[in-house]
Each structure stands twice: as C-alpha cells, then as structure tokens.
mmCIF file of C-alpha atoms and ligand atoms in Angstrom:
data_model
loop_
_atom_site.group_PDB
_atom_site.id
_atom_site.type_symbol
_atom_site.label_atom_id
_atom_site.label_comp_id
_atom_site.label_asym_id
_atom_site.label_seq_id
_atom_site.Cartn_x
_atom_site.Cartn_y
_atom_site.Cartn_z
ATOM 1 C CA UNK Y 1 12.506 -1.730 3.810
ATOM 2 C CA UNK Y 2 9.803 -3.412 5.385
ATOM 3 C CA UNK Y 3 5.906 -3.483 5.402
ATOM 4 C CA UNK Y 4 4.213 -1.218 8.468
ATOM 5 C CA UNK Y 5 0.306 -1.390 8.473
ATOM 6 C CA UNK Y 6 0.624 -2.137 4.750
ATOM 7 C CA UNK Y 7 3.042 0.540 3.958
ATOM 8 C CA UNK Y 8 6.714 0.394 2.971
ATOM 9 C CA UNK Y 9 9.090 1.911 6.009
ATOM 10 C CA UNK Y 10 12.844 1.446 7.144
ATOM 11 C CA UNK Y 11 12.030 -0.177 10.648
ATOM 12 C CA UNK Y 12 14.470 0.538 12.896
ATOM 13 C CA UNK Y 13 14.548 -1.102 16.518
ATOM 14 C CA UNK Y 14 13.254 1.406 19.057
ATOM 15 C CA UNK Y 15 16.541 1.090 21.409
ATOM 16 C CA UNK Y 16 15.998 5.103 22.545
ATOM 17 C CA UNK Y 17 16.054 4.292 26.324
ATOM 18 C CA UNK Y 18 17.865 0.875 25.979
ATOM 19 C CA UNK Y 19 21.070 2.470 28.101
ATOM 20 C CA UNK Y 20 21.004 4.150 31.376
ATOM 21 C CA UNK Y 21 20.858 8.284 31.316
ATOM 22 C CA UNK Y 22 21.718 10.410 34.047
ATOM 23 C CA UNK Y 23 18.735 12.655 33.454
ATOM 24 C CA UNK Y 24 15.523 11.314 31.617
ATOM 25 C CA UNK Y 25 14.855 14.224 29.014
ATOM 26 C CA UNK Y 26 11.147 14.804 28.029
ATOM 27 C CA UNK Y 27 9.905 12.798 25.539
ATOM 28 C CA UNK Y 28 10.215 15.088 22.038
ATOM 29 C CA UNK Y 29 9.456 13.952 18.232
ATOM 30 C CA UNK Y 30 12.946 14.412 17.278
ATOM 31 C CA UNK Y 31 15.213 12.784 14.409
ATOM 32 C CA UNK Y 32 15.943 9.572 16.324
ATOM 33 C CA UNK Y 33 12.043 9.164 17.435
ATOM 34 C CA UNK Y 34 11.188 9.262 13.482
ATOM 35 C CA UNK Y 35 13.568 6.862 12.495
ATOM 36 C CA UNK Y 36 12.215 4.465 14.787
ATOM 37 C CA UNK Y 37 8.538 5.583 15.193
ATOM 38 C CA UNK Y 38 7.034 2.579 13.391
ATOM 39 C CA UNK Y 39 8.622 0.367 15.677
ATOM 40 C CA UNK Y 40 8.015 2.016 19.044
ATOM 41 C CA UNK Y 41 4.075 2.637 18.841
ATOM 42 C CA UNK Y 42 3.592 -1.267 17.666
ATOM 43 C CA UNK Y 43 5.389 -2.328 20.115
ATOM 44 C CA UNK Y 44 3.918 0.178 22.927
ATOM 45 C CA UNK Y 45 0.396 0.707 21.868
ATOM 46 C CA UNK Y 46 -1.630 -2.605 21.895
ATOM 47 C CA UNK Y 47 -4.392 -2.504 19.408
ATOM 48 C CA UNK Y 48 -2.309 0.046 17.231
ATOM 49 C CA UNK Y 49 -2.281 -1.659 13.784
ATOM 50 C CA UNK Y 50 -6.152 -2.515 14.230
ATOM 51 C CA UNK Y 51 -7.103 0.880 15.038
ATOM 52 C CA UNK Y 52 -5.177 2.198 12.365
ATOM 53 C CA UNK Y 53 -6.683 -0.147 9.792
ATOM 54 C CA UNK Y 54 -10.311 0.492 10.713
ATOM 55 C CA UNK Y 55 -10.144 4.447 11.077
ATOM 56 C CA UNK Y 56 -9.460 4.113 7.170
ATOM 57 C CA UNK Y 57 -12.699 1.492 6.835
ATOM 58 C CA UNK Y 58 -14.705 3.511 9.442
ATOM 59 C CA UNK Y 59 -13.328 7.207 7.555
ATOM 60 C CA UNK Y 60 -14.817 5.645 4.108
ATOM 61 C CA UNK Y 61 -18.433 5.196 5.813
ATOM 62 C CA UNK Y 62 -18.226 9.149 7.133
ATOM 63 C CA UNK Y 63 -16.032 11.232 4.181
ATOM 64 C CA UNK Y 64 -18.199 12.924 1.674
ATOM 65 C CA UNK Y 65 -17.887 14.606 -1.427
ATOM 66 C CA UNK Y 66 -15.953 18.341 -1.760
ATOM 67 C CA UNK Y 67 -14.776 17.840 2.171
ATOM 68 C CA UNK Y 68 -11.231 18.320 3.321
ATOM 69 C CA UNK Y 69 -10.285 15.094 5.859
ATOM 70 C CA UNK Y 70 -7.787 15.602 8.175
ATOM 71 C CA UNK Y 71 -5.142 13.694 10.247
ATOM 72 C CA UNK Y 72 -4.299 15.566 13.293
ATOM 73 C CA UNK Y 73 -0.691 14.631 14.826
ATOM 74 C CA UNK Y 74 -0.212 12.636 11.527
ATOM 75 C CA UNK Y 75 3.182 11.136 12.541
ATOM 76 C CA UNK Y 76 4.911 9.393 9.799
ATOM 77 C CA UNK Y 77 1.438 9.600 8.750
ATOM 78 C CA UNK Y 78 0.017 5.644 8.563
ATOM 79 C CA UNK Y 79 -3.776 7.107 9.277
ATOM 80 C CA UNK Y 80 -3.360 9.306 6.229
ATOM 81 C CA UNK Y 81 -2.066 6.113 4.674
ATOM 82 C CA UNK Y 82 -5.427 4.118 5.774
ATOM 83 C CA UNK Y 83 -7.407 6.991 4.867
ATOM 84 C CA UNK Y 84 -6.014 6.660 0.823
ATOM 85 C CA UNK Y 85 -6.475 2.739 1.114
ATOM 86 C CA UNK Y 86 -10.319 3.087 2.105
ATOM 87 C CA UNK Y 87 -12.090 6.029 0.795
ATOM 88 C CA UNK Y 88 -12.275 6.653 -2.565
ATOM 89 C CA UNK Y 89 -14.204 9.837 -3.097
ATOM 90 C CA UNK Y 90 -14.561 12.842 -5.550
ATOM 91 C CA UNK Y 91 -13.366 16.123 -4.714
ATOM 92 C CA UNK Y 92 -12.138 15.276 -1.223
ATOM 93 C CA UNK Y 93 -8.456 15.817 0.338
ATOM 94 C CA UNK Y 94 -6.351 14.438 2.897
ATOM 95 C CA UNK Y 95 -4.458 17.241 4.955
ATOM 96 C CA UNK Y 96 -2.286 15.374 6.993
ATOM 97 C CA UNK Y 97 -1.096 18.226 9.811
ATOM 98 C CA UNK Y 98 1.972 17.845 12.783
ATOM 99 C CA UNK Y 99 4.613 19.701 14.649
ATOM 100 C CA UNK Y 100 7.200 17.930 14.639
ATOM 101 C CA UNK Y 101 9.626 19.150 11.142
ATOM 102 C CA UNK Y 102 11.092 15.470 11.537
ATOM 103 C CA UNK Y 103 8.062 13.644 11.240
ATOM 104 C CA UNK Y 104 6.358 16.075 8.260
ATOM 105 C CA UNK Y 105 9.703 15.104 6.162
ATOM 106 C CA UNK Y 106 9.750 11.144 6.470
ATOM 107 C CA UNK Y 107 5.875 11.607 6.400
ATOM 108 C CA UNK Y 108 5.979 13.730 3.129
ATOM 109 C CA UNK Y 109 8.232 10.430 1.656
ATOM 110 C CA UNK Y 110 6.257 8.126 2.423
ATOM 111 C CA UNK Y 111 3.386 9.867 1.153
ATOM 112 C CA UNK Y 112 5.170 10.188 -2.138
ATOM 113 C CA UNK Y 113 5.995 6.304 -2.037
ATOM 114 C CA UNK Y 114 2.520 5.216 -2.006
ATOM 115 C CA UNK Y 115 1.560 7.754 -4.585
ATOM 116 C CA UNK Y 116 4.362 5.598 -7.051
ATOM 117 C CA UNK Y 117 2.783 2.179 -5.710
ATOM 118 C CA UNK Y 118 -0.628 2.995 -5.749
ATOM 119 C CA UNK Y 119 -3.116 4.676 -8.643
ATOM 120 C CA UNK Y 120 -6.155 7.039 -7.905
ATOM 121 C CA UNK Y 121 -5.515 8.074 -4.510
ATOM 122 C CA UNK Y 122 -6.862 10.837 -2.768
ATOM 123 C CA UNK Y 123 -4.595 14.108 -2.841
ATOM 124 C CA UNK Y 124 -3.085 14.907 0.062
ATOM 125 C CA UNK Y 125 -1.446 18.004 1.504
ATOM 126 C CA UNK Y 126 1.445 17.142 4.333
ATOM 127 C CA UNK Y 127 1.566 20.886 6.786
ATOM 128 C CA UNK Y 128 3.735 21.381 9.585
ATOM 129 C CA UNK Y 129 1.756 23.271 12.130
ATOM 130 C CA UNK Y 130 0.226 23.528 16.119
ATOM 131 C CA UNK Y 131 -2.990 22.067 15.406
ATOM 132 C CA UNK Y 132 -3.811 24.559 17.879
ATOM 133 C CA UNK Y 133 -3.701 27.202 15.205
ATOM 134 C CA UNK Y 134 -5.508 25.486 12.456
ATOM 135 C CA UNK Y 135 -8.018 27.378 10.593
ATOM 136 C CA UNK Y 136 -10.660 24.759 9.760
ATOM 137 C CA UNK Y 137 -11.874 23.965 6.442
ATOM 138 C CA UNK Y 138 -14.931 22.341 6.339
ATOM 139 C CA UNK Y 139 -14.382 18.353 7.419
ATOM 140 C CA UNK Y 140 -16.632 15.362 7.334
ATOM 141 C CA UNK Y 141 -13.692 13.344 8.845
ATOM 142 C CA UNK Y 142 -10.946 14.178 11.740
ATOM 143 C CA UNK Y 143 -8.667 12.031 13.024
ATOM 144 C CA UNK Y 144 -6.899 12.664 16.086
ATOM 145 C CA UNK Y 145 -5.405 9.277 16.604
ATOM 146 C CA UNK Y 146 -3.192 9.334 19.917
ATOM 147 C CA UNK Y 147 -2.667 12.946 19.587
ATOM 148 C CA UNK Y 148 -4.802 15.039 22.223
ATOM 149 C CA UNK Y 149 -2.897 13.280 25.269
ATOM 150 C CA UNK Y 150 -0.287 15.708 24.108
ATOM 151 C CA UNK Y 151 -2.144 18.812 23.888
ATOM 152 C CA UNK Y 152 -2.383 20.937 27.637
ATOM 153 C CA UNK Y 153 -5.757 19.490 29.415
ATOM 154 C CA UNK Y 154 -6.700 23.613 29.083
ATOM 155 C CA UNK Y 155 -6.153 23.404 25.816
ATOM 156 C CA UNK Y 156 -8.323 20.541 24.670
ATOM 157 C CA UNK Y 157 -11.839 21.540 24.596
ATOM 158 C CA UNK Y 158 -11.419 24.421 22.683
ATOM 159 C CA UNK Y 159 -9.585 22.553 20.102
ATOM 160 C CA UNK Y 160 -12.204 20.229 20.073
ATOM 161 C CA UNK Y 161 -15.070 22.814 19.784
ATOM 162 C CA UNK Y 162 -13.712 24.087 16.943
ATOM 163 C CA UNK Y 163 -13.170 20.726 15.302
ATOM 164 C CA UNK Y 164 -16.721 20.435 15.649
ATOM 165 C CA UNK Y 165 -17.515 23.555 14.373
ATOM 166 C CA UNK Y 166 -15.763 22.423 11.264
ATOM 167 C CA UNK Y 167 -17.722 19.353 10.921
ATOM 168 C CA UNK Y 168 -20.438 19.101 8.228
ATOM 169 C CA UNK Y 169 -23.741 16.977 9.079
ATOM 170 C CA UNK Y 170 -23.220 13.150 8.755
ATOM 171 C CA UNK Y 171 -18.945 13.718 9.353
ATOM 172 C CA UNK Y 172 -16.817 12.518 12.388
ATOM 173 C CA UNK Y 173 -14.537 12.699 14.336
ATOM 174 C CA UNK Y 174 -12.178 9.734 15.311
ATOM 175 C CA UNK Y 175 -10.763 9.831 18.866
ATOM 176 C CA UNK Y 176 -7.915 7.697 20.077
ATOM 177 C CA UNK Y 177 -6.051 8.065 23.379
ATOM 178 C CA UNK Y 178 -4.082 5.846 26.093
ATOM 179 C CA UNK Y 179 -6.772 6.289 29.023
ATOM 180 C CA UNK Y 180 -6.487 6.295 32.761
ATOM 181 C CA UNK Y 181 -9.298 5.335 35.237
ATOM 182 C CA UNK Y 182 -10.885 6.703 38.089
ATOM 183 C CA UNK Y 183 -10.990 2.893 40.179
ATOM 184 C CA UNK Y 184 -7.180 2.367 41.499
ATOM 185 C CA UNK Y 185 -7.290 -0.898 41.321
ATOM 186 C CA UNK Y 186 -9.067 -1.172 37.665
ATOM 187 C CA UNK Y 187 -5.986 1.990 36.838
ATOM 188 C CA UNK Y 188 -3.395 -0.693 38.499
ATOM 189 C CA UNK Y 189 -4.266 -3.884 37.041
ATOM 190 C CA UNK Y 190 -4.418 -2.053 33.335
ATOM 191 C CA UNK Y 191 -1.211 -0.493 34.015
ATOM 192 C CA UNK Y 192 0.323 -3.159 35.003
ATOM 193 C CA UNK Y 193 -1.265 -5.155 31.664
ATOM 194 C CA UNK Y 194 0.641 -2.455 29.469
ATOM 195 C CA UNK Y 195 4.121 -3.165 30.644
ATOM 196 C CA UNK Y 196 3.432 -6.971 30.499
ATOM 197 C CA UNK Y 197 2.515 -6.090 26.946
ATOM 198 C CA UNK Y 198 6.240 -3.949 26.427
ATOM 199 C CA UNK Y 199 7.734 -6.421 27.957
ATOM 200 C CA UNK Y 200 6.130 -9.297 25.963
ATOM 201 C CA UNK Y 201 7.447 -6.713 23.348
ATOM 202 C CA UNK Y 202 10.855 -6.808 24.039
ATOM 203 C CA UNK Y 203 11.770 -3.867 26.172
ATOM 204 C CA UNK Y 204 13.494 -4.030 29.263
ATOM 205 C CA UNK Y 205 12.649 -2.988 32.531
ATOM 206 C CA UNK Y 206 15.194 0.039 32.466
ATOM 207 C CA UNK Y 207 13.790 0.741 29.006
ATOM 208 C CA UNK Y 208 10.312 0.674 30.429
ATOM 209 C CA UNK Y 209 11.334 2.687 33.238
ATOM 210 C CA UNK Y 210 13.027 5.886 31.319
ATOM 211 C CA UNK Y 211 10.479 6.018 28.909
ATOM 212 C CA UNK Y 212 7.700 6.378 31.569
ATOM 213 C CA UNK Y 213 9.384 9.244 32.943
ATOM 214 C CA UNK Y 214 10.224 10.979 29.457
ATOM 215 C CA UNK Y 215 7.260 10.702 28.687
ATOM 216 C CA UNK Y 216 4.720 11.241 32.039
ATOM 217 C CA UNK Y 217 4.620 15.323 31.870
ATOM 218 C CA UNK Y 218 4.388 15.542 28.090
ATOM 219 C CA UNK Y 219 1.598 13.097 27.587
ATOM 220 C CA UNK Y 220 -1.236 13.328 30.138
ATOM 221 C CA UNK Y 221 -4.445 10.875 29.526
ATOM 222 C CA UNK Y 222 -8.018 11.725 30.693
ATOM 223 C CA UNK Y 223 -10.816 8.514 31.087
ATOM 224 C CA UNK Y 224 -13.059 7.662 29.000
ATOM 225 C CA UNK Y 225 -16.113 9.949 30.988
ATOM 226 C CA UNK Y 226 -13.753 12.823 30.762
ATOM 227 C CA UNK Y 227 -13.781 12.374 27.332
ATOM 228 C CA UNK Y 228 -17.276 11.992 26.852
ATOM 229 C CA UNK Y 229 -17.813 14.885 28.986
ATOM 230 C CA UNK Y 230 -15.789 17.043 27.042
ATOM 231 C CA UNK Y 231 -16.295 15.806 23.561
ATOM 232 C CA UNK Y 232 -20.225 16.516 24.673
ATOM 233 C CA UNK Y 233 -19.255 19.859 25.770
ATOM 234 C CA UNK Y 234 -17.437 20.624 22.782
ATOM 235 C CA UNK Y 235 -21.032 20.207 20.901
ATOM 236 C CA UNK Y 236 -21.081 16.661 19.947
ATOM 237 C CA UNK Y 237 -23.998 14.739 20.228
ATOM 238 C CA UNK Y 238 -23.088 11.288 20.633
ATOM 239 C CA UNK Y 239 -19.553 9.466 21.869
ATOM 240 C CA UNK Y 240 -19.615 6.108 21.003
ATOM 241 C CA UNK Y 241 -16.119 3.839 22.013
ATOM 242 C CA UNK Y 242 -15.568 1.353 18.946
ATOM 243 C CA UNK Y 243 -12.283 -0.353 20.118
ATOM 244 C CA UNK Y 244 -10.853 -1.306 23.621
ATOM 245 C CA UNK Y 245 -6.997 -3.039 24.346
ATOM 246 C CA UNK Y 246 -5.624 -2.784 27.708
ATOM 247 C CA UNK Y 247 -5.725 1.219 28.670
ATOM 248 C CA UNK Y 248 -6.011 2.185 24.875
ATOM 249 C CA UNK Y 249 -8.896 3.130 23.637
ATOM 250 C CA UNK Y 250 -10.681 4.704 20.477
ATOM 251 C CA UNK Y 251 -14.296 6.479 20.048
ATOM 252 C CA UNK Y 252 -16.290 8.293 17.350
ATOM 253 C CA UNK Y 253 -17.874 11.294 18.004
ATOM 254 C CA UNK Y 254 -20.615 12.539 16.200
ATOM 255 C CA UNK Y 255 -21.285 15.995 15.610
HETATM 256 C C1 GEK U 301 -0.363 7.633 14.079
HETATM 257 N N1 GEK U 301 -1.423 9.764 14.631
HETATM 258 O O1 GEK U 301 0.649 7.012 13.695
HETATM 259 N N2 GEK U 301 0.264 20.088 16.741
HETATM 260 C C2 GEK U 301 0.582 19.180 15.789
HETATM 261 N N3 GEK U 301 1.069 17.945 16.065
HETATM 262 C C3 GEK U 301 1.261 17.628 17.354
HETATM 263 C C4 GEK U 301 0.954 18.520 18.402
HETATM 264 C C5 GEK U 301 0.437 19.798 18.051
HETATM 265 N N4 GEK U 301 0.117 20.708 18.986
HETATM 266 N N5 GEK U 301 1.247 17.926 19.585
HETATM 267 C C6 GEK U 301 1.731 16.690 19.285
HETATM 268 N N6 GEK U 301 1.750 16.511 17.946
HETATM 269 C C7 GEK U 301 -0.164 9.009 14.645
HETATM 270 C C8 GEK U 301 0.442 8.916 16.028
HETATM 271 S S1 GEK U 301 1.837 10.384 17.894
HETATM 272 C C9 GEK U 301 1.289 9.476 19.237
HETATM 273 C C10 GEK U 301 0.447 10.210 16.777
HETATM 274 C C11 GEK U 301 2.368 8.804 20.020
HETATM 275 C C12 GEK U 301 2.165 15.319 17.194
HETATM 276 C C13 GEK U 301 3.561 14.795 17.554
HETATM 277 O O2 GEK U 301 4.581 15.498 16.891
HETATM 278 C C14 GEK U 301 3.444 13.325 17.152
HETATM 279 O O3 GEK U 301 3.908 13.108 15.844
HETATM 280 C C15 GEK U 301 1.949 13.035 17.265
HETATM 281 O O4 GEK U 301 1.302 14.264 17.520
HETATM 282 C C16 GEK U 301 1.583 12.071 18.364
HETATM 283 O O5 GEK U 301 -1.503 7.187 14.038
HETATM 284 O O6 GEK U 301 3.542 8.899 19.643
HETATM 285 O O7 GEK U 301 1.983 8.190 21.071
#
C-alpha cells in the first residue's frame, strides 16, 4: 500500500500499452485500468494531484448545509476523498456516481478505508450509473473532474443544463478537462509539452503511441471558449478558469 493524494491505494505501474498490439482497442475502465488508475492519471495528467487537492479546499468555500455534493465520473474516487478532507458540514452528503462496475468496487473500498482512518466524515453514497440518467437532488457542489471529455459533444450541454438546474444559489460547479486549442501552433507546442511530460514520466514512445489511439475516439476535448460558451448556455453566469498545466485545465462555474 502506498499514499495517493493522501489516501492509502495498491499502486500498480501503469504498463497497459507497454507491449506492441496488433489492434489498439478503445480505451475502456476495465479491471486492469482500476488496478492501475492511480498511477496512470499522475503520471498522464500534469497538475492532477493539485487539482484534486484544491477542488476539496475550493468545495468547502461552496457546500452548504442539507445539500447533496456530488462527484461525477468519481473513479477510484480521490475527489470524493478531497471532498471528506475539506468540508465539514451538517446535513450534507457525498454521492460519488460512475459507470464503470470496476471502478464503483475499488472506489466503494477505499471509501470504507478512510471511514476506519478518519472520524466525522461526511457520509457518502458510492452509485454505479450514466450520469446521463441522474435525477438531480438539489447540489451546492458538482464535480466533474476529467469526466465530460468522455460524454458525446451532443450530449454535454444538456447534462450540464440540468446540473445547473440542480444547483442552489451560492453552489458550483467544478469543471476539469484536457483542452485543445483553436491556434495550431499554440495546439502543437502544448501537445507536444504533454508527451514530454509522459515521457519525463516514464512511458515509452510505443506506450505513448497506443494509448493515443485507444483513447482519441472515446475522449474528445473542447477549448476553453467552447466551454465557456456552453457552460453559459447551460445557464451559468460566470466561468472562471482557476488552474492551468500544459493542455489541462480546470474552471468554476457559477450558477
Ligand atoms: C478523478 N474524477 O480521479 N457516467 C458515469 N461515469 C462515466 C461516464 C458516464 N456517462 N463516462 C465516463 N465515466 C476522477 C477521474 S476519469 C478521467 C475521472 C480519466 C467515468 C469513467 O468510468 C471514469 O472512471 C471517469 O468517468 C473518467 O478525479 O481517466 O482521464
């Protein structure tokens, strides 16, 4: 066992793509993803343990009283995690939602591990489901923290519209995605950044290579204006980027 943004994981090596395939499958959230997930996003999304950290500090400025807070594409469920850490509230919930069975098991576990290490933390409710077919409970925090990359373009503002809809006065919502960019050569040199940071990381250039092609029809990224445009569309009334590394980026949006 070993610490992962303050939590106790197994961390296994991500060696998914270390060996040649004939075919590249698409990226899924299957058995062998979980068992190395904490491993993987460090090491491929820069800025991922800061984020993570401060959407618990930021969630603990925004949560209120007799709300429901929810992590959206949970994973193995570190936001959920930070949420607990940071915001200590009365009468408020953590429902930590994803659709992958795999990840909702080793999530539940660790869930249940920091309940035995820790006192006082909030309760928290671990669902697999779409979020597309979430029925809202009132919110004054959601977290969709590198999640709506892998929901269909189509499908994203009306998942976000309803989010909003579900937020009460004062709440919001915490947006964090792998962004592309209209300027080539701004979209080339960040690009380019990213794999220096993988590679920095440890993976090879075949390991590089597969995963970009598991992964480039399942998770599509928008830019930052598309976002703003959307998230504006959706009925928020202010987008306001808090963090920037490389091509990752995170906002809050204000209902
Ligand atoms: C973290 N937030 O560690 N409904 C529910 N879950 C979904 C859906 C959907 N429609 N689509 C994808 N997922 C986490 C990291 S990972 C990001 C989020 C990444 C889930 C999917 O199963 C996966 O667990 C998660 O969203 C995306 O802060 O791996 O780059």
């Amino acid at each position: 066992m070993q610490t992962f943004i303050g939590i106790a994981v197994n961390k296994q090596p991500d060696r998914i793509f270390a060996q040649p395939l004939e075919q590249v499958p698409d990226f899924t959230f299957n058995e062998d993803v979980v068992r190395v997930f904490p491993d993987m996003i460090k090491r491929s999304v820069p800025g991922y343990p800061t984020i993570v950290e401060n959407l618990g500090v930021m969630a603990s400025q925004f949560a209120q009283p007799h709300s429901v807070l929810y992590d959206l594409g949970c994973s193995l469920g570190a936001v959920t995690q930070a949420l607990r850490r940071h915001v200590q509230i009365e009468d408020c919930q953590v429902i930590a939602v994803d659709n992958s069975s795999a990840m909702v098991e080793r999530c539940s576990e660790y869930l249940h591990a920091q309940d035995s290490m820790f006192q006082e933390l909030l309760p928290v409710d671990v669902i697999e489901a779409d979020i597309l077919n979430l029925d809202f409970q009132p919110t004054s925090l959601v977290a969709l923290n590198f999640t709506l990359q892998f929901i269909k373009p189509e499908q994203r503002l009306e998942l976000l519209t309803r989010i909003r809809q579900a937020l009460m006065p004062g709440g919001a919502l915490l947006l964090s995605e792998k962004l592309c960019f209209a300027d080539a050569e701004q979209q080339q040199l960040l690009t380019d950044l990213h794999i220096a940071f993988k590679r920095a990381n440890g993976y090879s250039e075949l390991e590089i290579a597969q995963k970009r092609s598991a992964i480039e029809n399942v998770m599509i990224p928008d830019s930052l204006e598309q976002h703003r445009e959307r998230l504006l569309a959706a009925g928020f009334s202010k987008v306001i980027p808090w963090f920037q590394c490389l091509n990752f980026a995170s906002m809050i949006a204000l209902p």
